[in-house]
mmCIF file of C-alpha atoms in Angstrom:
data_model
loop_
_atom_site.group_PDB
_atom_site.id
_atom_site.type_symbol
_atom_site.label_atom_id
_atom_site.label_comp_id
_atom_site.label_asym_id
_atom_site.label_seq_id
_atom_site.Cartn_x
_atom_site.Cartn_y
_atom_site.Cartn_z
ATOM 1 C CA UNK A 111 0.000 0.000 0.000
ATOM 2 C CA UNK A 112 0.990 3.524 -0.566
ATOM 3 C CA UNK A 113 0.673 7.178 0.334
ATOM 4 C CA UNK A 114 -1.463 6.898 3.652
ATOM 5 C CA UNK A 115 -2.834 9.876 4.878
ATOM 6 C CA UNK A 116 -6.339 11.441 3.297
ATOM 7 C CA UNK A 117 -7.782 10.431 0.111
ATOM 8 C CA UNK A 118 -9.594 13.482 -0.279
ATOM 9 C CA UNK A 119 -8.254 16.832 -0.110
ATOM 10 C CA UNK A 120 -11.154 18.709 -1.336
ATOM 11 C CA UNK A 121 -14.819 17.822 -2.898
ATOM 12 C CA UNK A 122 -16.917 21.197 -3.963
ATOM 13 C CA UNK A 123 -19.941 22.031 -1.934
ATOM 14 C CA UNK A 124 -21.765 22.077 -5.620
ATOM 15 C CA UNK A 125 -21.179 18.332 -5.988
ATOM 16 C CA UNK A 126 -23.884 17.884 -3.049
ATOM 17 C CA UNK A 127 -26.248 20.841 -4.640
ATOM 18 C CA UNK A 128 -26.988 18.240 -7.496
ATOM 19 C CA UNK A 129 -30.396 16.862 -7.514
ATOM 20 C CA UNK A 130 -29.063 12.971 -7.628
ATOM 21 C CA UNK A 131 -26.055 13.278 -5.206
ATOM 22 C CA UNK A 132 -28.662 15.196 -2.139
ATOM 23 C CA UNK A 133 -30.837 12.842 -2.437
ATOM 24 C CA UNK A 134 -28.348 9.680 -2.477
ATOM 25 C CA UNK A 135 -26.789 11.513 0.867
ATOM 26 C CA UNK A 136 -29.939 11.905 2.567
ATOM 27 C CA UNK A 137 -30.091 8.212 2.598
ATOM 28 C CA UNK A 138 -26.156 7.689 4.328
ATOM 29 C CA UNK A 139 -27.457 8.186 7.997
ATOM 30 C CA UNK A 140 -30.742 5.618 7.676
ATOM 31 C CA UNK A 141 -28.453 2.601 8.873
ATOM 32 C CA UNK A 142 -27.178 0.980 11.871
ATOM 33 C CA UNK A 143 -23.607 -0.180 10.321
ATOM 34 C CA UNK A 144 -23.766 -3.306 12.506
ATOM 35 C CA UNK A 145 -24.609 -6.457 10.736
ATOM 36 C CA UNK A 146 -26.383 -8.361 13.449
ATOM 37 C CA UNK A 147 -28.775 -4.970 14.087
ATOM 38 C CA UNK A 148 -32.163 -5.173 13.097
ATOM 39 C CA UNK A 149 -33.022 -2.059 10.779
ATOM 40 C CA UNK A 150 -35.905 -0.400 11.318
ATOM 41 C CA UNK A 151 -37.106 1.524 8.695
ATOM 42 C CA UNK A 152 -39.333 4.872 9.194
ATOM 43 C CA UNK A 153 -41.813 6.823 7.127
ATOM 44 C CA UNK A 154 -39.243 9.813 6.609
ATOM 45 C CA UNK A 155 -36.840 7.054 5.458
ATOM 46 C CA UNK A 156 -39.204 5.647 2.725
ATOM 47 C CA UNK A 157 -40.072 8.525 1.540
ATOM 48 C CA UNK A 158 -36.205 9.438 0.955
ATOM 49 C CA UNK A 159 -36.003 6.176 -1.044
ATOM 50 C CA UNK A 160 -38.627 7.482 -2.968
ATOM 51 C CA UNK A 161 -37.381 10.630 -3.952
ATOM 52 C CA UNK A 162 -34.021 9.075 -4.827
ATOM 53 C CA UNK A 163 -35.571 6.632 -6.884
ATOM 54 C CA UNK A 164 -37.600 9.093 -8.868
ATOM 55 C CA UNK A 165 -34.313 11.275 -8.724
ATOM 56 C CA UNK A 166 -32.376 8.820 -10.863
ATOM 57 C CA UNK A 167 -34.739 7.261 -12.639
ATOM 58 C CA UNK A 168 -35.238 11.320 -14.311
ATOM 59 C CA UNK A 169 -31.667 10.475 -15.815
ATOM 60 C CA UNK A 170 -30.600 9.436 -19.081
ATOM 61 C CA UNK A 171 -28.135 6.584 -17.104
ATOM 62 C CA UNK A 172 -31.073 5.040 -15.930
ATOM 63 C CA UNK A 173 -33.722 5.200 -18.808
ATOM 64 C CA UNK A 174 -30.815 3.453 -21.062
ATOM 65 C CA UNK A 175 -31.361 0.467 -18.686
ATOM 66 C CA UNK A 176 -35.335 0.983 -19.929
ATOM 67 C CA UNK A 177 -34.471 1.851 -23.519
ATOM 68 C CA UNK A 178 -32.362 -1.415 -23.565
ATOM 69 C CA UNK A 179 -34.738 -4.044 -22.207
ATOM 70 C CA UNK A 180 -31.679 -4.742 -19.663
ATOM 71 C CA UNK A 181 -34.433 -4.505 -17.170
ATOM 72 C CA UNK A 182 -38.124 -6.458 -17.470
ATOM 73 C CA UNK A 183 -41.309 -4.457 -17.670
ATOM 74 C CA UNK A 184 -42.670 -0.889 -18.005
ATOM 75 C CA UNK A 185 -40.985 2.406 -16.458
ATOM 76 C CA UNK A 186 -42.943 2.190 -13.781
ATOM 77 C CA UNK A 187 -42.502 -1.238 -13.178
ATOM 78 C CA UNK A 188 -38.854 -0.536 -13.727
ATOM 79 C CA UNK A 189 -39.038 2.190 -10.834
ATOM 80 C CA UNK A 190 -40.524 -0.248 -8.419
ATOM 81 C CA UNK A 191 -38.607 -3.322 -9.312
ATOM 82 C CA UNK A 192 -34.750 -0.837 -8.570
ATOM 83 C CA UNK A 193 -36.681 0.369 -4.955
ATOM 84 C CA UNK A 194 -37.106 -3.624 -3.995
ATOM 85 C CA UNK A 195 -33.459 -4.509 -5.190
ATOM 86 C CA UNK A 196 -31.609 -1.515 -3.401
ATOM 87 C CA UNK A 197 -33.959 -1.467 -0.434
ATOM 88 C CA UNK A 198 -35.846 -4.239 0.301
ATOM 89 C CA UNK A 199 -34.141 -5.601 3.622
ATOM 90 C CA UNK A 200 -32.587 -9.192 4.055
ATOM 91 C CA UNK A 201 -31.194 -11.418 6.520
ATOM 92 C CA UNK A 202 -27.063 -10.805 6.774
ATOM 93 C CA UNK A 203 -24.599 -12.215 9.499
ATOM 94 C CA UNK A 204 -27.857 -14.489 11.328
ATOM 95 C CA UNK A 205 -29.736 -11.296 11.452
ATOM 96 C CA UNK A 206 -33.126 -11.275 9.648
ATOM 97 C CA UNK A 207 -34.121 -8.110 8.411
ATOM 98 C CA UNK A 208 -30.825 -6.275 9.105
ATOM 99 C CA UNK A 209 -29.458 -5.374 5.495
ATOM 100 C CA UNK A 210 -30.529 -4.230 2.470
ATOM 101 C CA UNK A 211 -28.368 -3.567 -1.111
ATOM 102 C CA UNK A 212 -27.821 -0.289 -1.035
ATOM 103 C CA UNK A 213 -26.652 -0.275 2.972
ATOM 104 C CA UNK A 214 -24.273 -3.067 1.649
ATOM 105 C CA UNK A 215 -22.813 -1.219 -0.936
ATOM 106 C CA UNK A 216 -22.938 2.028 -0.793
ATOM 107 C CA UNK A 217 -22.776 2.352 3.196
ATOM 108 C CA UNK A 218 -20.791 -0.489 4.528
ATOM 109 C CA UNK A 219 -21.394 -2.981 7.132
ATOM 110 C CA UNK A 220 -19.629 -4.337 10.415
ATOM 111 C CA UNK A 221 -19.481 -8.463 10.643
ATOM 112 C CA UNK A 222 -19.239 -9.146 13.667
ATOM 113 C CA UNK A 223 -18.792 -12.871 13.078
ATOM 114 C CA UNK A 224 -14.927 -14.414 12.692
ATOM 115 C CA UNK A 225 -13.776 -11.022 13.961
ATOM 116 C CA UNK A 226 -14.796 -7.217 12.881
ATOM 117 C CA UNK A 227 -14.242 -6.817 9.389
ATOM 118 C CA UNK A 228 -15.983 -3.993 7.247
ATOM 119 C CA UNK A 229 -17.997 -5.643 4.715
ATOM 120 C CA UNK A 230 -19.306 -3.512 1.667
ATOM 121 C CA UNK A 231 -18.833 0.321 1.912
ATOM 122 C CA UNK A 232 -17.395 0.683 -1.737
ATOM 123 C CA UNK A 233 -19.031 4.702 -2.122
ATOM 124 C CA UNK A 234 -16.921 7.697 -2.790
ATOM 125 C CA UNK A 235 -19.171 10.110 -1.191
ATOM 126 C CA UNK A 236 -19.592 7.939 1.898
ATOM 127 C CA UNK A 237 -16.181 7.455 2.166
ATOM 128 C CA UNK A 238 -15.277 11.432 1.831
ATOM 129 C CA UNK A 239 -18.145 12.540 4.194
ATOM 130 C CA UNK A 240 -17.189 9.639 6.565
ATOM 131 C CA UNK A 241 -13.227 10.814 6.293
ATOM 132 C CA UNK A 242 -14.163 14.246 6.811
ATOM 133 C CA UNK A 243 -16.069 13.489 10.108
ATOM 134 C CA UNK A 244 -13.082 11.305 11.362
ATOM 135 C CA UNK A 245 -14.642 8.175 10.967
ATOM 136 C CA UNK A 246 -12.629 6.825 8.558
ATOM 137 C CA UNK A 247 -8.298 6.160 8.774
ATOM 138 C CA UNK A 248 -7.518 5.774 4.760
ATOM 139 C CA UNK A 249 -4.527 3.661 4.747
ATOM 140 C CA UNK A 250 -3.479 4.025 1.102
ATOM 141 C CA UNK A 251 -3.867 2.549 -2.404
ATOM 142 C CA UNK A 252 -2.716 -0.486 -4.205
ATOM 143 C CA UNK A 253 -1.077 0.189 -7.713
ATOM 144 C CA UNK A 254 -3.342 -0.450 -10.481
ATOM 145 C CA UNK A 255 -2.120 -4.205 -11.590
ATOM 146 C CA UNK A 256 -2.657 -3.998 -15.336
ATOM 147 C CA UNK A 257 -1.991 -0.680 -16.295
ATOM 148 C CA UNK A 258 1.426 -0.164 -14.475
ATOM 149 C CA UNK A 259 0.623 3.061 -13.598
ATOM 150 C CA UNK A 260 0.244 5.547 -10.186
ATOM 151 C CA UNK A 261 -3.127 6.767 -9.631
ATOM 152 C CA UNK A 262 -3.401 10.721 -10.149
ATOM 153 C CA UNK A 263 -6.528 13.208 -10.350
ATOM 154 C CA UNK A 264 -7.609 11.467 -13.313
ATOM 155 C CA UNK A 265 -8.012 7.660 -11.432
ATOM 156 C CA UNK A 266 -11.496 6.861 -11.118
ATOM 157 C CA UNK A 267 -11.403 3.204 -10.355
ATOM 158 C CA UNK A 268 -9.048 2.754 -7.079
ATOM 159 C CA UNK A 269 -8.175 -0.230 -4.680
ATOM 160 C CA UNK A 270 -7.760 0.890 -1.232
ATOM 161 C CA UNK A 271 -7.547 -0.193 2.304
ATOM 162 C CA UNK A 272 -8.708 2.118 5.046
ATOM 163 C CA UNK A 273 -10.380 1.729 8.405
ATOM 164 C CA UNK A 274 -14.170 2.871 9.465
ATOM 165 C CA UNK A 275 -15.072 3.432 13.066
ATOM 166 C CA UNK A 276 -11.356 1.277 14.092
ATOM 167 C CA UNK A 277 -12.496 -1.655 12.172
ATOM 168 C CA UNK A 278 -10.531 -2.640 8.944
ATOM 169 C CA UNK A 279 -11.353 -3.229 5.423
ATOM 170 C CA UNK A 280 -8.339 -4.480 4.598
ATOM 171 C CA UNK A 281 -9.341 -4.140 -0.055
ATOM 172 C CA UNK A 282 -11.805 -2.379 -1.217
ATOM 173 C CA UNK A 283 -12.629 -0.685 -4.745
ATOM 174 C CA UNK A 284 -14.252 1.821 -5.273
ATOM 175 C CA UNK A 285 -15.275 4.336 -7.859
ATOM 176 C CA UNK A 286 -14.440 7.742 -7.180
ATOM 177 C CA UNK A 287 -16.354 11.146 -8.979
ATOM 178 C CA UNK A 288 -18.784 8.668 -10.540
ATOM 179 C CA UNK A 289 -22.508 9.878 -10.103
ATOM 180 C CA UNK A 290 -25.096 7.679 -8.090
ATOM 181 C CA UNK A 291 -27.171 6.956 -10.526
ATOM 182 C CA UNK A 292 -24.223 5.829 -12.837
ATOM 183 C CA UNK A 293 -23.370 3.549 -9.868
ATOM 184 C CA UNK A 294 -26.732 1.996 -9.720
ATOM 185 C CA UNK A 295 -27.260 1.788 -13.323
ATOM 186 C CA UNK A 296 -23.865 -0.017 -13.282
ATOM 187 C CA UNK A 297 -24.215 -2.917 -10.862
ATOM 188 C CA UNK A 298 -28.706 -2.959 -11.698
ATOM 189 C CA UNK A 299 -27.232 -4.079 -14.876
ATOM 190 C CA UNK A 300 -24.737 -6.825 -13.648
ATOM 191 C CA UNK A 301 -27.572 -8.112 -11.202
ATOM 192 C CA UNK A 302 -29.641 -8.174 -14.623
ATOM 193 C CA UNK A 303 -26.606 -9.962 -16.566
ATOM 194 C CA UNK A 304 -27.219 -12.770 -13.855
ATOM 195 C CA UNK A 305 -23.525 -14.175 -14.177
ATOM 196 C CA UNK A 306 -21.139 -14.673 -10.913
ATOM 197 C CA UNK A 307 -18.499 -12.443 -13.148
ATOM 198 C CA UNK A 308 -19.279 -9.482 -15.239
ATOM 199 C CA UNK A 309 -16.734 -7.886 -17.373
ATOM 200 C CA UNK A 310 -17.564 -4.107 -18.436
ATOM 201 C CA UNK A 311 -15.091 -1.973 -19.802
ATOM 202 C CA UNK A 312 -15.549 1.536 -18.586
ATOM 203 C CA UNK A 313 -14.108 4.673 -20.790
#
């Protein structure tokens, strides 16, 4: 690993003015990060699903999906059918009812089985708010493998190890300056592809 110390420097303030990216942060604080915790999910937090979910689904990102038939069924039924993958909530770590998609991903969990261990948390703007509380110890990078080359600005795609709340995750990707609805339009479409392994070539 190399270059410890913050990943992020500095993120403008207009990044989180854009319709998608409030709404996807309202959502951050709706979860207990520990596995075996029962979520319990509120009114107020529904209706933020909602409102993401009609967010994204305004974008061109997500209507491709539509357009494409990579998705079954009508728009609406499309809408629906991307609120019940990201947020319906499942049983994780002996726990029923204590994790859902998008907490997985986007948040991160704490397994609390075979040791503490972060599980998930691959989001760029969880992982800048969370380093800018103090929440989160970024511990550096792993060079790309292929490409031979040291991340800079430009990197998007990055393998890092960092620590959240003193627990560590010791490799984690993650996608940085991507948009959330590119996100979910991403990995929607590798659920739909129904294969253990996806390859997608981003440029």
């Amino acid at each position: 690993f190399v270059n410890p110390g913050l990943l992020f420097s500095w993120v403008s303030d207009e990044v989180f003015r854009k319709p998608t990216f409030a709404r996807f942060c309202s959502l951050l604080d709706n979860y207990n990060p520990n596995e075996d915790y029962k979520e319990v999910v509120t009114e107020e937090e529904r209706q933020e699903q909602a409102a993401f979910i009609e967010e994204v689904s305004r974008t061109a990102v997500i209507k491709y999906l539509v357009i494409k038939d990579v998705a079954p069924g009508s728009y609406q039924e499309f809408k629906r059918m991307l609120t019940s993958l990201w947020f319906d909530l499942y049983g994780r770590g002996g726990t029923s009812g204590s994790s859902s998609a998008f907490e997985h991903v986007f948040v991160g969990e704490i397994k609390q089985s075979g040791g503490e261990q972060v599980s998930g948390f691959h989001n760029w703007l969880q992982f800048y708010l969370e380093e800018a509380k103090g929440n989160v110890d970024y511990q550096g990078y792993i060079f790309p493998r292929r490409r031979g080359e040291i991340p800079d600005s430009e990197t998007q795609l990055l393998t890092i190890q960092f620590e959240w709340n003193g627990v560590l995750k010791s490799v984690s990707s993650t996608l940085v300056g991507v948009s959330p609805e590119f996100e979910l339009a991403l990995y929607t479409m590798c659920f739909f592809m129904g294969r253990e392994e996806n390859h997608i070539q981003l440029s």
